[in-house]
Amino acid sequence: MARFHCPDPEINEEDAPQITHQELVVSPSLISAAEAETFEKKGNSWFAISELPSDLTVIIDDVTFYVHKYPLLSRCGYLKQIELQPSISNHGYELNLQNIIPGGPETFEMVMKFCYNLAISLTTRNAARLRCAAEILDMSEELEEGNLISKTESFLTFVVFSSWKDSIAVLKSCQTLSPWAENLQIVRRCCDSIAWACEEGASGWLNDVVTLRIDHFKRVMNSIAVKGMRAEFLGSCIMMYAEKWLLGNDDDDERLEGKKELKWSIQLVQGWKHEGVDQLRGIIESLVGLLPHQKDATSCKFLLWMLKMGVVHSISSVLVSELEKRVGMVLENASAYDLLIPNGDQGTQVIKSRDDQTMYNVDSVQRILEYYLMNEEHQSDGTANVSKLMDSYLAEIAEDPNLSPTKFQVIAESLPHAARPCDDGLYRAIDTYLKAHPALSEHNRRKLCRILDCQKLSVDACSHAAQNDRLPLRTIIQVLFAEQVKLRATVIRKQEASNTDNIEVQEDNCSSLKEEIKRLKVELDKMMILIEELQRDHINLQQECKKMRSNQKAIFGWVFGWKKLKKTALFHGRMSEKENSEGKEKVKRRSSILRFKRGQSMS
């Protein structure tokens, strides 16, 4: 005999609400008499086909179940905690389970069949829902042996959790079962089962795991990390998940076909169209939080792509800083294209200054470079690679019309002087910037060109710079002087090499070497003369500028006085003396040049 939360069937229905349920005892014969042979659905209603008329109406959502109270009372302890209300529409009782049973009418239908001893089929699709419903309805062993809680627990333990594929299927079914699935440890046990399968090297495991919702994927990754899996494996899982949920299908973008290096491209692909902005932001932030701390866990290209995505979708500044630090650790593996981070402020807030209108986020790259320089582990060869990278990056952003020369200069000067073995890349970037900003003042041009070390320019770069009218005159002079020094060094090296060679080889090559030395000396003389002329032109240009800055009144007075002076005899005498002195000076200059050439040829 068992006690139930129900009135005795022999008592008048009108007296039922006044009777205490716990004091009633019902014979099992009444339960067996109410057992249904089957369930029948008509419209939005289910009917238990039995010898006895139904005496309990259960309402869930828009579906009504006409059943008997005794089979439910025999297995559902939940009914002990409530008072069954008399039904208004017919004789019997009414039970409203709106928003209580996980899975709604479909789950409750299986619960009813179980209570009526009808066959039900437990699958990975319904096991978690039935386990949660059994817990809510308190279908424990205390009421009846082999009740629904124990049945579903056995199925989960011995069938589901022994297979990672079934665990993934059940985990997906738990997406709408919060918080019951969490409280019953179904989610945790599924994640542990999936993690064990990963440790055993199950094939195809990752393809199924990346289909999980982000919160469940995060739980699986944490379970894997606890088991001590390699950081590279965790990184590959995270990159594959991002590829599926954030990148979309590469086939949708023709530009990505056959170009693996553009795989992590900041493009608005088709995969984003069905996702909300907040959901995308949540996925990005969760993936950043999962990234292993080891340097080689993920590629630099992927980290920069995540940084671009984070800036575009306005993730928290803390996570942006974390990504910048991670990129700084592996900056030598980046490319100039990867560093083109979009300006996240554009289009999201009022622009307050001209610098905020830049196409690319230069400040972020500046911070990345600072993190790299603070890392003491980088080697000299890595620094050389980073210097080439930053010069290429400067050439890429130089065409931005809103990029200030200050920001350009700050990045260019961030690297130590010894980091650049050659300044050809920096010269190309500066020349591109000057070409894209023709209105730049002379002061800013000189300031920008001071970054260049003309001694580190190649012969081709020097030849180009010597004829570049965009450069300031002082820079051109420095380039010509550097080229002269290189020619002189070449002559010295050849002379030293000739002195150390074999005497017989010297005699054979003596004539050709002398001819080469003579040619180089002639070029040096021409270069010296050109430099002197440029210096004189520069001095004359400065003097003329000073004269032009004098006040207008002084200019008029000087012109008027000049006209009077020309009429005097003293003026004509002075002019004759000046012409004579200039003639003598030219004679002295020519004689000194001839003496210099004669001395060089004798040497």
Tab-separated table of N, CA, C and O in Angstrom, residues 336 339-341 360-363 365 388-398 411:
chain	number	residue	atom	x	y	z
A	336	ALA	N	53.054	42.821	-42.957
A	336	ALA	CA	52.532	44.187	-42.956
A	336	ALA	C	51.025	44.207	-43.158
A	336	ALA	O	50.314	45.024	-42.558
A	339	LEU	N	49.086	43.664	-39.947
A	339	LEU	CA	49.101	44.779	-38.998
A	339	LEU	C	48.135	45.900	-39.368
A	339	LEU	O	48.022	46.880	-38.615
A	340	LEU	N	47.456	45.783	-40.491
A	340	LEU	CA	46.512	46.830	-40.901
A	340	LEU	C	45.213	46.666	-40.113
A	340	LEU	O	44.205	46.166	-40.600
A	341	ILE	N	45.241	47.104	-38.867
A	341	ILE	CA	44.097	46.979	-37.953
A	341	ILE	C	43.156	48.148	-38.200
A	341	ILE	O	43.576	49.304	-38.166
A	360	TYR	N	43.608	53.352	-40.291
A	360	TYR	CA	44.095	52.220	-39.515
A	360	TYR	C	44.429	52.655	-38.091
A	360	TYR	O	44.749	53.817	-37.835
A	361	ASN	N	44.368	51.676	-37.184
A	361	ASN	CA	44.620	51.921	-35.770
A	361	ASN	C	46.134	51.891	-35.535
A	361	ASN	O	46.706	50.851	-35.201
A	362	VAL	N	46.768	53.037	-35.706
A	362	VAL	CA	48.222	53.131	-35.568
A	362	VAL	C	48.637	52.993	-34.110
A	362	VAL	O	49.702	52.437	-33.805
A	363	ASP	N	47.810	53.482	-33.197
A	363	ASP	CA	48.152	53.403	-31.766
A	363	ASP	C	48.275	51.959	-31.307
A	363	ASP	O	49.143	51.630	-30.489
A	365	VAL	N	49.212	49.347	-33.086
A	365	VAL	CA	50.482	48.808	-33.585
A	365	VAL	C	51.650	49.364	-32.780
A	365	VAL	O	52.630	48.654	-32.502
A	388	LYS	N	62.307	45.385	-40.756
A	388	LYS	CA	61.790	45.307	-42.127
A	388	LYS	C	60.262	45.325	-42.132
A	388	LYS	O	59.636	45.959	-42.985
A	389	LEU	N	59.673	44.610	-41.157
A	389	LEU	CA	58.217	44.567	-41.058
A	389	LEU	C	57.639	45.963	-40.815
A	389	LEU	O	56.679	46.374	-41.481
A	390	MET	N	58.223	46.707	-39.876
A	390	MET	CA	57.692	48.024	-39.551
A	390	MET	C	57.888	49.009	-40.699
A	390	MET	O	57.046	49.877	-40.934
A	391	ASP	N	59.007	48.895	-41.433
A	391	ASP	CA	59.207	49.757	-42.607
A	391	ASP	C	58.157	49.472	-43.673
A	391	ASP	O	57.627	50.394	-44.307
A	392	SER	N	57.843	48.188	-43.864
A	392	SER	CA	56.788	47.835	-44.826
A	392	SER	C	55.432	48.336	-44.347
A	392	SER	O	54.613	48.807	-45.148
A	393	TYR	N	55.191	48.235	-43.045
A	393	TYR	CA	53.927	48.736	-42.477
A	393	TYR	C	53.812	50.244	-42.665
A	393	TYR	O	52.745	50.764	-43.044
A	394	LEU	N	54.907	50.972	-42.435
A	394	LEU	CA	54.886	52.431	-42.626
A	394	LEU	C	54.603	52.788	-44.084
A	394	LEU	O	53.891	53.757	-44.365
A	395	ALA	N	55.166	52.002	-45.005
A	395	ALA	CA	54.888	52.255	-46.424
A	395	ALA	C	53.420	52.009	-46.757
A	395	ALA	O	52.847	52.683	-47.621
A	396	GLU	N	52.787	51.040	-46.067
A	396	GLU	CA	51.372	50.748	-46.311
A	396	GLU	C	50.463	51.868	-45.815
A	396	GLU	O	49.497	52.238	-46.474
A	397	ILE	N	50.758	52.404	-44.626
A	397	ILE	CA	49.873	53.427	-44.037
A	397	ILE	C	50.243	54.830	-44.466
A	397	ILE	O	49.519	55.778	-44.148
A	398	ALA	N	51.372	54.993	-45.189
A	398	ALA	CA	51.847	56.337	-45.544
A	398	ALA	C	50.873	57.079	-46.445
A	398	ALA	O	50.833	58.315	-46.425
A	411	ILE	N	56.459	55.828	-34.713
A	411	ILE	CA	56.661	54.405	-35.024
A	411	ILE	C	58.027	54.181	-35.654
A	411	ILE	O	58.732	53.220	-35.329
